[in-house]
PDB file of C-alpha atoms and ligand atoms in Angstrom:
ATOM      1  CA  MET A   6     -16.606 -16.415  24.900  1.00 98.00           C
ATOM      2  CA  LYS A   7     -14.829 -13.376  26.258  1.00 98.00           C
ATOM      3  CA  ILE A   8     -14.739 -10.358  23.968  1.00 98.00           C
ATOM      4  CA  ILE A   9     -11.709  -8.214  24.690  1.00 98.00           C
ATOM      5  CA  SER A  10     -10.670  -5.000  23.005  1.00 98.00           C
ATOM      6  CA  SER A  11      -7.676  -3.865  25.060  1.00 98.00           C
ATOM      7  CA  ILE A  12      -4.207  -5.343  24.557  1.00 98.00           C
ATOM      8  CA  GLU A  13      -3.531  -5.178  28.335  1.00 98.00           C
ATOM      9  CA  GLU A  14      -6.650  -7.131  29.171  1.00 98.00           C
ATOM     10  CA  LEU A  15      -5.916  -9.676  26.460  1.00 98.00           C
ATOM     11  CA  ARG A  16      -2.451 -10.244  27.925  1.00 97.00           C
ATOM     12  CA  ASP A  17      -3.920 -10.728  31.425  1.00 98.00           C
ATOM     13  CA  GLN A  18      -6.529 -13.139  30.130  1.00 98.00           C
ATOM     14  CA  LEU A  19      -4.014 -15.269  28.210  1.00 98.00           C
ATOM     15  CA  SER A  20      -1.108 -15.119  30.636  1.00 96.00           C
ATOM     16  CA  GLY A  21       0.341 -18.555  31.337  1.00 96.00           C
ATOM     17  CA  GLN A  22      -1.298 -20.132  28.287  1.00 97.00           C
ATOM     18  CA  LEU A  23       1.335 -22.093  26.389  1.00 97.00           C
ATOM     19  CA  ARG A  24      -0.761 -23.764  23.697  1.00 98.00           C
ATOM     20  CA  THR A  25      -2.874 -20.933  22.341  1.00 98.00           C
ATOM     21  CA  ALA A  26      -4.101 -21.409  18.762  1.00 98.00           C
ATOM     22  CA  PHE A  27      -4.889 -18.152  16.998  1.00 98.00           C
ATOM     23  CA  VAL A  28      -6.975 -17.242  13.952  1.00 98.00           C
ATOM     24  CA  PRO A  29      -6.711 -13.597  12.818  1.00 98.00           C
ATOM     25  CA  THR A  30      -9.603 -12.291  10.692  1.00 98.00           C
ATOM     26  CA  MET A  31     -11.169  -9.087   9.474  1.00 98.00           C
ATOM     27  CA  GLY A  32     -14.655 -10.350  10.388  1.00 98.00           C
ATOM     28  CA  ASN A  33     -17.627 -10.923   8.100  1.00 96.00           C
ATOM     29  CA  LEU A  34     -17.120 -14.551   8.942  1.00 97.00           C
ATOM     30  CA  HIS A  35     -18.201 -17.333   6.592  1.00 96.00           C
ATOM     31  CA  GLU A  36     -17.826 -21.105   6.573  1.00 96.00           C
ATOM     32  CA  GLY A  37     -14.203 -20.758   5.364  1.00 96.00           C
ATOM     33  CA  HIS A  38     -13.252 -18.825   8.504  1.00 97.00           C
ATOM     34  CA  LEU A  39     -15.088 -21.321  10.689  1.00 98.00           C
ATOM     35  CA  SER A  40     -13.059 -24.135   9.134  1.00 97.00           C
ATOM     36  CA  LEU A  41      -9.935 -22.227  10.262  1.00 98.00           C
ATOM     37  CA  MET A  42     -11.327 -22.160  13.829  1.00 98.00           C
ATOM     38  CA  ARG A  43     -11.887 -25.937  13.703  1.00 98.00           C
ATOM     39  CA  LEU A  44      -8.352 -26.524  12.448  1.00 98.00           C
ATOM     40  CA  ALA A  45      -7.009 -24.253  15.208  1.00 98.00           C
ATOM     41  CA  ARG A  46      -8.848 -26.358  17.791  1.00 98.00           C
ATOM     42  CA  LYS A  47      -6.977 -29.464  16.574  1.00 98.00           C
ATOM     43  CA  HIS A  48      -3.641 -27.743  17.075  1.00 98.00           C
ATOM     44  CA  GLY A  49      -4.033 -25.981  20.391  1.00 98.00           C
ATOM     45  CA  ASP A  50      -6.106 -24.759  23.268  1.00 98.00           C
ATOM     46  CA  PRO A  51      -7.508 -22.191  23.936  1.00 98.00           C
ATOM     47  CA  VAL A  52      -8.611 -20.977  20.528  1.00 98.00           C
ATOM     48  CA  VAL A  53      -8.353 -17.205  20.176  1.00 98.00           C
ATOM     49  CA  ALA A  54      -9.816 -15.337  17.194  1.00 98.00           C
ATOM     50  CA  SER A  55      -9.401 -11.708  16.281  1.00 98.00           C
ATOM     51  CA  ILE A  56     -11.572  -9.353  14.271  1.00 98.00           C
ATOM     52  CA  PHE A  57      -9.862  -6.192  13.120  1.00 98.00           C
ATOM     53  CA  VAL A  58     -10.317  -4.438   9.794  1.00 98.00           C
ATOM     54  CA  ASN A  59      -6.776  -3.261   9.310  1.00 98.00           C
ATOM     55  CA  ARG A  60      -6.622   0.118   7.611  1.00 97.00           C
ATOM     56  CA  LEU A  61      -2.883  -0.296   6.868  1.00 97.00           C
ATOM     57  CA  GLN A  62      -3.509  -2.993   4.267  1.00 97.00           C
ATOM     58  CA  PHE A  63      -6.081  -1.060   2.227  1.00 96.00           C
ATOM     59  CA  GLY A  64      -4.971   1.182  -0.629  1.00 94.00           C
ATOM     60  CA  PRO A  65      -6.457   4.689  -1.015  1.00 92.00           C
ATOM     61  CA  ASN A  66      -8.937   3.471  -3.670  1.00 88.00           C
ATOM     62  CA  GLU A  67      -9.811   0.208  -1.945  1.00 90.00           C
ATOM     63  CA  ASP A  68     -12.861  -0.782   0.081  1.00 86.00           C
ATOM     64  CA  PHE A  69     -11.782   0.010   3.699  1.00 95.00           C
ATOM     65  CA  GLU A  70     -14.866   2.110   4.515  1.00 93.00           C
ATOM     66  CA  LYS A  71     -17.326  -0.220   2.859  1.00 91.00           C
ATOM     67  CA  TYR A  72     -15.621  -3.460   3.943  1.00 92.00           C
ATOM     68  CA  PRO A  73     -18.499  -5.514   5.408  1.00 93.00           C
ATOM     69  CA  ARG A  74     -18.702  -5.265   9.208  1.00 95.00           C
ATOM     70  CA  THR A  75     -21.061  -7.821  10.748  1.00 97.00           C
ATOM     71  CA  PHE A  76     -19.828  -7.974  14.341  1.00 98.00           C
ATOM     72  CA  GLN A  77     -22.937  -9.372  16.076  1.00 98.00           C
ATOM     73  CA  ALA A  78     -23.397 -12.205  13.583  1.00 98.00           C
ATOM     74  CA  ASP A  79     -19.649 -12.954  13.774  1.00 98.00           C
ATOM     75  CA  VAL A  80     -19.791 -13.209  17.578  1.00 98.00           C
ATOM     76  CA  GLU A  81     -22.637 -15.739  17.388  1.00 98.00           C
ATOM     77  CA  LYS A  82     -20.710 -17.884  14.899  1.00 98.00           C
ATOM     78  CA  LEU A  83     -17.526 -17.849  17.000  1.00 98.00           C
ATOM     79  CA  GLU A  84     -19.471 -18.728  20.138  1.00 98.00           C
ATOM     80  CA  LYS A  85     -20.852 -21.816  18.389  1.00 97.00           C
ATOM     81  CA  GLU A  86     -17.288 -22.845  17.450  1.00 97.00           C
ATOM     82  CA  GLY A  87     -16.210 -22.733  21.082  1.00 95.00           C
ATOM     83  CA  VAL A  88     -13.747 -19.884  20.650  1.00 98.00           C
ATOM     84  CA  TYR A  89     -12.454 -18.877  24.100  1.00 98.00           C
ATOM     85  CA  VAL A  90     -11.419 -15.285  23.483  1.00 98.00           C
ATOM     86  CA  LEU A  91     -12.342 -12.905  20.698  1.00 98.00           C
ATOM     87  CA  PHE A  92      -9.832 -10.084  20.461  1.00 98.00           C
ATOM     88  CA  ALA A  93     -11.654  -7.192  18.786  1.00 98.00           C
ATOM     89  CA  PRO A  94      -9.559  -4.070  19.223  1.00 98.00           C
ATOM     90  CA  THR A  95     -10.697  -0.650  18.049  1.00 98.00           C
ATOM     91  CA  GLU A  96      -8.318   1.316  15.865  1.00 97.00           C
ATOM     92  CA  LYS A  97      -7.293   3.280  18.971  1.00 98.00           C
ATOM     93  CA  ASP A  98      -6.475   0.028  20.809  1.00 98.00           C
ATOM     94  CA  MET A  99      -4.428  -1.305  17.930  1.00 98.00           C
ATOM     95  CA  TYR A 100      -2.806   1.924  16.768  1.00 98.00           C
ATOM     96  CA  PRO A 101      -2.842   4.272  19.808  1.00 97.00           C
ATOM     97  CA  GLU A 102      -0.108   6.252  18.092  1.00 97.00           C
ATOM     98  CA  PRO A 103       0.682   6.338  14.356  1.00 96.00           C
ATOM     99  CA  GLN A 104       2.174   2.972  13.364  1.00 97.00           C
ATOM    100  CA  GLU A 105       5.483   4.280  12.083  1.00 97.00           C
ATOM    101  CA  TYR A 106       7.433   1.038  12.369  1.00 98.00           C
ATOM    102  CA  ARG A 107       6.442  -1.339   9.568  1.00 98.00           C
ATOM    103  CA  VAL A 108       7.462  -4.808   8.482  1.00 98.00           C
ATOM    104  CA  ARG A 109       8.298  -4.754   4.782  1.00 98.00           C
ATOM    105  CA  PRO A 110       8.438  -8.127   3.031  1.00 98.00           C
ATOM    106  CA  PRO A 111      11.259  -8.669   0.509  1.00 98.00           C
ATOM    107  CA  ASP A 112      10.455  -7.194  -2.924  1.00 96.00           C
ATOM    108  CA  ASP A 113      10.529 -10.504  -4.807  1.00 95.00           C
ATOM    109  CA  LEU A 114       7.784 -11.864  -2.562  1.00 97.00           C
ATOM    110  CA  GLY A 115       5.941  -8.712  -1.518  1.00 97.00           C
ATOM    111  CA  ASN A 116       5.832  -6.762  -4.783  1.00 97.00           C
ATOM    112  CA  THR A 117       4.814  -9.540  -7.146  1.00 98.00           C
ATOM    113  CA  LEU A 118       1.291 -10.898  -7.902  1.00 98.00           C
ATOM    114  CA  GLU A 119      -1.025  -9.252  -5.330  1.00 98.00           C
ATOM    115  CA  GLY A 120       1.772  -6.887  -4.306  1.00 98.00           C
ATOM    116  CA  GLU A 121       2.103  -5.602  -7.855  1.00 97.00           C
ATOM    117  CA  PHE A 122      -1.580  -4.682  -8.053  1.00 97.00           C
ATOM    118  CA  ARG A 123      -1.974  -3.584  -4.418  1.00 96.00           C
ATOM    119  CA  PRO A 124       1.142  -1.548  -3.533  1.00 96.00           C
ATOM    120  CA  GLY A 125       1.861  -1.602   0.201  1.00 96.00           C
ATOM    121  CA  PHE A 126      -0.727  -4.315   0.850  1.00 98.00           C
ATOM    122  CA  PHE A 127       1.679  -6.893   2.263  1.00 98.00           C
ATOM    123  CA  THR A 128       3.508  -4.353   4.389  1.00 98.00           C
ATOM    124  CA  GLY A 129       0.115  -3.576   5.935  1.00 98.00           C
ATOM    125  CA  VAL A 130      -0.583  -7.272   6.445  1.00 98.00           C
ATOM    126  CA  THR A 131       2.768  -8.233   7.955  1.00 98.00           C
ATOM    127  CA  THR A 132       2.782  -5.186  10.219  1.00 98.00           C
ATOM    128  CA  VAL A 133      -0.611  -6.013  11.719  1.00 98.00           C
ATOM    129  CA  VAL A 134       0.081  -9.750  11.861  1.00 98.00           C
ATOM    130  CA  LEU A 135       3.342  -9.203  13.750  1.00 98.00           C
ATOM    131  CA  LYS A 136       1.478  -6.940  16.158  1.00 98.00           C
ATOM    132  CA  LEU A 137      -1.393  -9.394  16.599  1.00 98.00           C
ATOM    133  CA  LEU A 138       1.061 -12.243  17.218  1.00 98.00           C
ATOM    134  CA  SER A 139       2.836 -10.090  19.775  1.00 98.00           C
ATOM    135  CA  CYS A 140      -0.499  -9.422  21.530  1.00 98.00           C
ATOM    136  CA  VAL A 141      -1.783 -13.015  21.526  1.00 98.00           C
ATOM    137  CA  GLN A 142       1.555 -14.871  21.722  1.00 98.00           C
ATOM    138  CA  PRO A 143       0.118 -18.048  20.243  1.00 98.00           C
ATOM    139  CA  ARG A 144       1.945 -21.317  19.761  1.00 98.00           C
ATOM    140  CA  VAL A 145       0.198 -21.775  16.414  1.00 98.00           C
ATOM    141  CA  ALA A 146      -1.679 -19.467  14.057  1.00 98.00           C
ATOM    142  CA  VAL A 147      -3.894 -20.593  11.194  1.00 98.00           C
ATOM    143  CA  PHE A 148      -3.966 -18.929   7.769  1.00 98.00           C
ATOM    144  CA  GLY A 149      -6.003 -20.014   4.751  1.00 98.00           C
ATOM    145  CA  LYS A 150      -4.449 -21.114   1.465  1.00 98.00           C
ATOM    146  CA  LYS A 151      -7.063 -18.932  -0.258  1.00 98.00           C
ATOM    147  CA  ASP A 152      -4.619 -16.070   0.396  1.00 98.00           C
ATOM    148  CA  TYR A 153      -1.643 -18.137  -0.714  1.00 98.00           C
ATOM    149  CA  GLN A 154       0.859 -15.307  -0.994  1.00 98.00           C
ATOM    150  CA  GLN A 155      -0.164 -13.908   2.394  1.00 98.00           C
ATOM    151  CA  LEU A 156       0.309 -17.331   3.968  1.00 98.00           C
ATOM    152  CA  MET A 157       3.789 -17.647   2.486  1.00 98.00           C
ATOM    153  CA  ILE A 158       4.835 -14.121   3.454  1.00 98.00           C
ATOM    154  CA  VAL A 159       3.612 -14.533   7.039  1.00 98.00           C
ATOM    155  CA  ARG A 160       5.310 -17.914   7.331  1.00 98.00           C
ATOM    156  CA  ASN A 161       8.619 -16.487   6.114  1.00 98.00           C
ATOM    157  CA  MET A 162       8.298 -13.514   8.462  1.00 98.00           C
ATOM    158  CA  CYS A 163       7.807 -15.821  11.451  1.00 98.00           C
ATOM    159  CA  ARG A 164      10.826 -17.896  10.430  1.00 98.00           C
ATOM    160  CA  GLN A 165      13.115 -14.924   9.799  1.00 97.00           C
ATOM    161  CA  PHE A 166      12.185 -13.229  13.087  1.00 98.00           C
ATOM    162  CA  ALA A 167      12.344 -16.573  14.946  1.00 98.00           C
ATOM    163  CA  LEU A 168       8.854 -15.983  16.319  1.00 98.00           C
ATOM    164  CA  PRO A 169       7.670 -18.813  18.571  1.00 97.00           C
ATOM    165  CA  THR A 170       4.519 -19.317  16.466  1.00 98.00           C
ATOM    166  CA  ASN A 171       4.023 -22.131  13.958  1.00 98.00           C
ATOM    167  CA  ILE A 172       1.981 -21.131  10.939  1.00 98.00           C
ATOM    168  CA  ILE A 173      -0.574 -23.726   9.903  1.00 98.00           C
ATOM    169  CA  ALA A 174      -2.114 -23.722   6.421  1.00 98.00           C
ATOM    170  CA  ALA A 175      -5.825 -24.425   5.988  1.00 98.00           C
ATOM    171  CA  GLU A 176      -7.326 -25.658   2.710  1.00 97.00           C
ATOM    172  CA  THR A 177      -9.562 -23.274   0.773  1.00 98.00           C
ATOM    173  CA  TRP A 178     -13.259 -23.679   1.498  1.00 97.00           C
ATOM    174  CA  ARG A 179     -15.328 -23.728  -1.694  1.00 98.00           C
ATOM    175  CA  ALA A 180     -19.011 -23.470  -2.528  1.00 98.00           C
ATOM    176  CA  ASP A 181     -20.484 -26.493  -4.344  1.00 97.00           C
ATOM    177  CA  ASP A 182     -19.845 -24.825  -7.694  1.00 98.00           C
ATOM    178  CA  GLY A 183     -16.151 -24.300  -6.866  1.00 98.00           C
ATOM    179  CA  LEU A 184     -16.141 -20.605  -5.953  1.00 98.00           C
ATOM    180  CA  ALA A 185     -13.705 -19.989  -3.085  1.00 98.00           C
ATOM    181  CA  LEU A 186     -15.522 -18.418  -0.132  1.00 97.00           C
ATOM    182  CA  SER A 187     -14.559 -14.808   0.460  1.00 96.00           C
ATOM    183  CA  SER A 188     -16.068 -11.827   2.230  1.00 92.00           C
ATOM    184  CA  ARG A 189     -15.925 -10.004  -1.085  1.00 92.00           C
ATOM    185  CA  ASN A 190     -18.321 -12.504  -2.739  1.00 96.00           C
ATOM    186  CA  MET A 191     -21.159 -10.576  -1.127  1.00 93.00           C
ATOM    187  CA  TYR A 192     -20.468  -7.664  -3.489  1.00 94.00           C
ATOM    188  CA  LEU A 193     -21.407  -9.880  -6.490  1.00 97.00           C
ATOM    189  CA  SER A 194     -24.795  -9.450  -8.182  1.00 98.00           C
ATOM    190  CA  ALA A 195     -26.822 -12.636  -8.842  1.00 98.00           C
ATOM    191  CA  ALA A 196     -25.564 -12.773 -12.436  1.00 98.00           C
ATOM    192  CA  GLU A 197     -21.943 -12.219 -11.334  1.00 98.00           C
ATOM    193  CA  ARG A 198     -22.287 -14.886  -8.643  1.00 98.00           C
ATOM    194  CA  ALA A 199     -23.388 -17.344 -11.330  1.00 98.00           C
ATOM    195  CA  GLU A 200     -20.346 -16.410 -13.450  1.00 98.00           C
ATOM    196  CA  ALA A 201     -17.834 -16.351 -10.573  1.00 98.00           C
ATOM    197  CA  PRO A 202     -16.875 -20.092 -10.599  1.00 98.00           C
ATOM    198  CA  ALA A 203     -15.259 -19.472 -14.008  1.00 98.00           C
ATOM    199  CA  LEU A 204     -12.185 -18.220 -12.137  1.00 98.00           C
ATOM    200  CA  TYR A 205     -11.674 -21.587 -10.439  1.00 98.00           C
ATOM    201  CA  GLN A 206     -12.435 -23.332 -13.743  1.00 98.00           C
ATOM    202  CA  SER A 207      -9.650 -21.409 -15.438  1.00 98.00           C
ATOM    203  CA  LEU A 208      -7.233 -22.463 -12.675  1.00 98.00           C
ATOM    204  CA  ASN A 209      -8.311 -26.062 -13.225  1.00 98.00           C
ATOM    205  CA  PHE A 210      -7.761 -25.680 -16.957  1.00 98.00           C
ATOM    206  CA  VAL A 211      -4.187 -24.538 -16.361  1.00 98.00           C
ATOM    207  CA  ALA A 212      -3.508 -27.237 -13.770  1.00 98.00           C
ATOM    208  CA  GLU A 213      -4.888 -30.002 -16.005  1.00 97.00           C
ATOM    209  CA  GLU A 214      -2.878 -28.838 -19.008  1.00 97.00           C
ATOM    210  CA  MET A 215       0.292 -28.749 -16.906  1.00 96.00           C
ATOM    211  CA  ARG A 216      -0.387 -32.209 -15.493  1.00 95.00           C
ATOM    212  CA  ALA A 217      -0.932 -33.463 -19.052  1.00 94.00           C
ATOM    213  CA  GLY A 218       2.571 -32.253 -19.909  1.00 93.00           C
ATOM    214  CA  HIS A 219       1.744 -28.997 -21.725  1.00 92.00           C
ATOM    215  CA  LEU A 220       4.479 -26.976 -20.118  1.00 84.00           C
ATOM    216  CA  ASP A 221       4.378 -23.721 -22.072  1.00 94.00           C
ATOM    217  CA  THR A 222       3.457 -21.642 -19.030  1.00 97.00           C
ATOM    218  CA  PHE A 223       3.349 -18.319 -20.908  1.00 96.00           C
ATOM    219  CA  GLN A 224       0.908 -19.676 -23.458  1.00 97.00           C
ATOM    220  CA  LEU A 225      -1.304 -21.328 -20.845  1.00 98.00           C
ATOM    221  CA  GLU A 226      -1.470 -18.218 -18.664  1.00 98.00           C
ATOM    222  CA  HIS A 227      -2.448 -16.065 -21.626  1.00 98.00           C
ATOM    223  CA  LYS A 228      -4.988 -18.547 -22.943  1.00 98.00           C
ATOM    224  CA  ALA A 229      -6.664 -18.706 -19.525  1.00 98.00           C
ATOM    225  CA  MET A 230      -6.697 -14.900 -19.190  1.00 98.00           C
ATOM    226  CA  ASP A 231      -8.062 -14.453 -22.732  1.00 98.00           C
ATOM    227  CA  GLU A 232     -10.887 -16.896 -22.003  1.00 98.00           C
ATOM    228  CA  LEU A 233     -11.844 -14.973 -18.871  1.00 98.00           C
ATOM    229  CA  ALA A 234     -11.650 -11.649 -20.722  1.00 98.00           C
ATOM    230  CA  LYS A 235     -13.994 -13.047 -23.412  1.00 98.00           C
ATOM    231  CA  ARG A 236     -16.501 -13.810 -20.652  1.00 98.00           C
ATOM    232  CA  GLY A 237     -16.391 -10.204 -19.451  1.00 98.00           C
ATOM    233  CA  TRP A 238     -13.746 -10.469 -16.694  1.00 98.00           C
ATOM    234  CA  LYS A 239     -10.798  -8.113 -16.300  1.00 98.00           C
ATOM    235  CA  PRO A 240      -7.941 -10.408 -15.276  1.00 98.00           C
ATOM    236  CA  ASP A 241      -4.999  -8.869 -13.385  1.00 98.00           C
ATOM    237  CA  TYR A 242      -2.955 -12.060 -13.606  1.00 98.00           C
ATOM    238  CA  ILE A 243      -3.061 -15.804 -13.957  1.00 98.00           C
ATOM    239  CA  SER A 244       0.405 -16.949 -13.089  1.00 98.00           C
ATOM    240  CA  ILE A 245       2.150 -20.268 -12.620  1.00 98.00           C
ATOM    241  CA  ARG A 246       4.706 -20.068  -9.823  1.00 98.00           C
ATOM    242  CA  LYS A 247       6.872 -22.316  -7.699  1.00 98.00           C
ATOM    243  CA  ARG A 248       5.139 -23.172  -4.448  1.00 97.00           C
ATOM    244  CA  ASN A 249       8.182 -22.647  -2.265  1.00 94.00           C
ATOM    245  CA  ASP A 250       9.074 -19.053  -3.216  1.00 95.00           C
ATOM    246  CA  LEU A 251       6.324 -17.893  -5.624  1.00 97.00           C
ATOM    247  CA  GLN A 252       8.885 -17.159  -8.325  1.00 97.00           C
ATOM    248  CA  PRO A 253       8.253 -18.178 -11.972  1.00 97.00           C
ATOM    249  CA  PRO A 254       9.569 -21.685 -12.697  1.00 97.00           C
ATOM    250  CA  THR A 255      12.615 -22.039 -14.955  1.00 97.00           C
ATOM    251  CA  ALA A 256      12.778 -24.669 -17.710  1.00 95.00           C
ATOM    252  CA  GLY A 257      14.862 -26.734 -15.272  1.00 96.00           C
ATOM    253  CA  ASP A 258      12.144 -26.467 -12.596  1.00 97.00           C
ATOM    254  CA  LEU A 259       9.535 -27.636 -15.097  1.00 95.00           C
ATOM    255  CA  ALA A 260      11.688 -30.545 -16.224  1.00 94.00           C
ATOM    256  CA  GLN A 261      12.339 -31.615 -12.620  1.00 95.00           C
ATOM    257  CA  GLY A 262       8.689 -31.443 -11.583  1.00 94.00           C
ATOM    258  CA  THR A 263       9.241 -28.735  -8.945  1.00 96.00           C
ATOM    259  CA  PRO A 264       5.922 -28.262  -7.042  1.00 97.00           C
ATOM    260  CA  LEU A 265       3.899 -25.463  -8.599  1.00 98.00           C
ATOM    261  CA  VAL A 266       0.830 -23.388  -7.867  1.00 98.00           C
ATOM    262  CA  VAL A 267      -1.267 -21.305 -10.244  1.00 98.00           C
ATOM    263  CA  LEU A 268      -2.575 -18.043  -8.827  1.00 98.00           C
ATOM    264  CA  ALA A 269      -5.191 -15.707 -10.262  1.00 98.00           C
ATOM    265  CA  ALA A 270      -6.792 -12.340  -9.640  1.00 98.00           C
ATOM    266  CA  ALA A 271      -9.528 -10.898 -11.807  1.00 98.00           C
ATOM    267  CA  LYS A 272     -12.286  -8.339 -11.611  1.00 98.00           C
ATOM    268  CA  LEU A 273     -15.875  -9.279 -12.261  1.00 98.00           C
ATOM    269  CA  GLY A 274     -17.814  -6.041 -12.507  1.00 97.00           C
ATOM    270  CA  THR A 275     -16.391  -3.974  -9.647  1.00 95.00           C
ATOM    271  CA  THR A 276     -15.471  -6.970  -7.475  1.00 95.00           C
ATOM    272  CA  ARG A 277     -11.924  -8.247  -7.482  1.00 96.00           C
ATOM    273  CA  LEU A 278     -11.628 -11.969  -6.756  1.00 98.00           C
ATOM    274  CA  ILE A 279      -8.497 -14.020  -6.117  1.00 98.00           C
ATOM    275  CA  ASP A 280      -7.982 -17.768  -6.075  1.00 98.00           C
ATOM    276  CA  ASN A 281      -5.233 -20.345  -6.567  1.00 98.00           C
ATOM    277  CA  LEU A 282      -4.693 -24.039  -7.084  1.00 98.00           C
ATOM    278  CA  GLU A 283      -1.708 -26.235  -6.327  1.00 98.00           C
ATOM    279  CA  ILE A 284      -0.731 -28.170  -9.445  1.00 96.00           C
TER     280      ILE A 284
HETATM  281  O1  PAF B   4      -6.565 -12.464   5.747  1.00 66.45           O
HETATM  282  C1  PAF B   4      -7.037 -11.534   6.433  1.00 66.45           C
HETATM  283  O2  PAF B   4      -8.216 -11.514   6.785  1.00 66.45           O
HETATM  284  C2  PAF B   4      -6.131 -10.392   6.849  1.00 66.45           C
HETATM  285  O3  PAF B   4      -5.207 -10.088   5.858  1.00 66.45           O
HETATM  286  C3  PAF B   4      -5.431 -10.621   8.208  1.00 66.45           C
HETATM  287  C4  PAF B   4      -4.488 -11.811   8.152  1.00 66.45           C
HETATM  288  C5  PAF B   4      -6.468 -10.834   9.290  1.00 66.45           C
HETATM  289  C6  PAF B   4      -4.584  -9.387   8.577  1.00 66.45           C
HETATM  290  O4  PAF B   4      -5.370  -8.241   8.682  1.00 66.45           O
END
């Protein structure tokens, strides 16, 4: 595997490649990321991964400095997956001058759910993703459904800018007890780790109630949040949305069986976890 930090060198290395499959990451790779690499391999060749902890998407009180950086272990994992190029730019490579041009998602998609609790987060994500796509110029790029809103926002950005990259969605990778894998799980204490699957259980509760025809979304969301709060969580939201635009379903949508997804974010101790489930 070639490890490249400069954009120029990356371009030279990938020039003439028409079927590149790309997986952007912030490192601290776990089995979920590796499943994205395997999916990328099915959709293109060569597989290119990136590791870049993108300062633009962290708020002032978020964990940019302490975000886990495990570069050597990550390299070994990617080598085993047969990744051809790892693009690992420094901040100077990626932002040699202040990044004054930004991509701002539309408010109804970018300022709801995660965007409401993490102002500016999606602008940081779309700005770096556009730049990474411009560096790698892949035919496909793989994003996990774990970050459902991110996946949707990136997909819409690619469509609206007519980028020549297809966005492929990868299923969420879960531990045996249901907890979605995430780099932030490593912040959990042993007791919190044992409690953490309750978030996925609350999503399942909502999904099962909806499938059973209990369509009072407001009541279900609040019941699920209250249950989590009783167990010591601090829920930011549990919200039932339409899959296609992440807006709340109308009574008509519910009656017609419009495809839905339930999304959640909640703090356990000092660790904020997110998850979602298609209904
Ligand atoms: O999902 C992530 O790890 C990041 O948001 C991404 C897509 C690599 C952009 O920094």
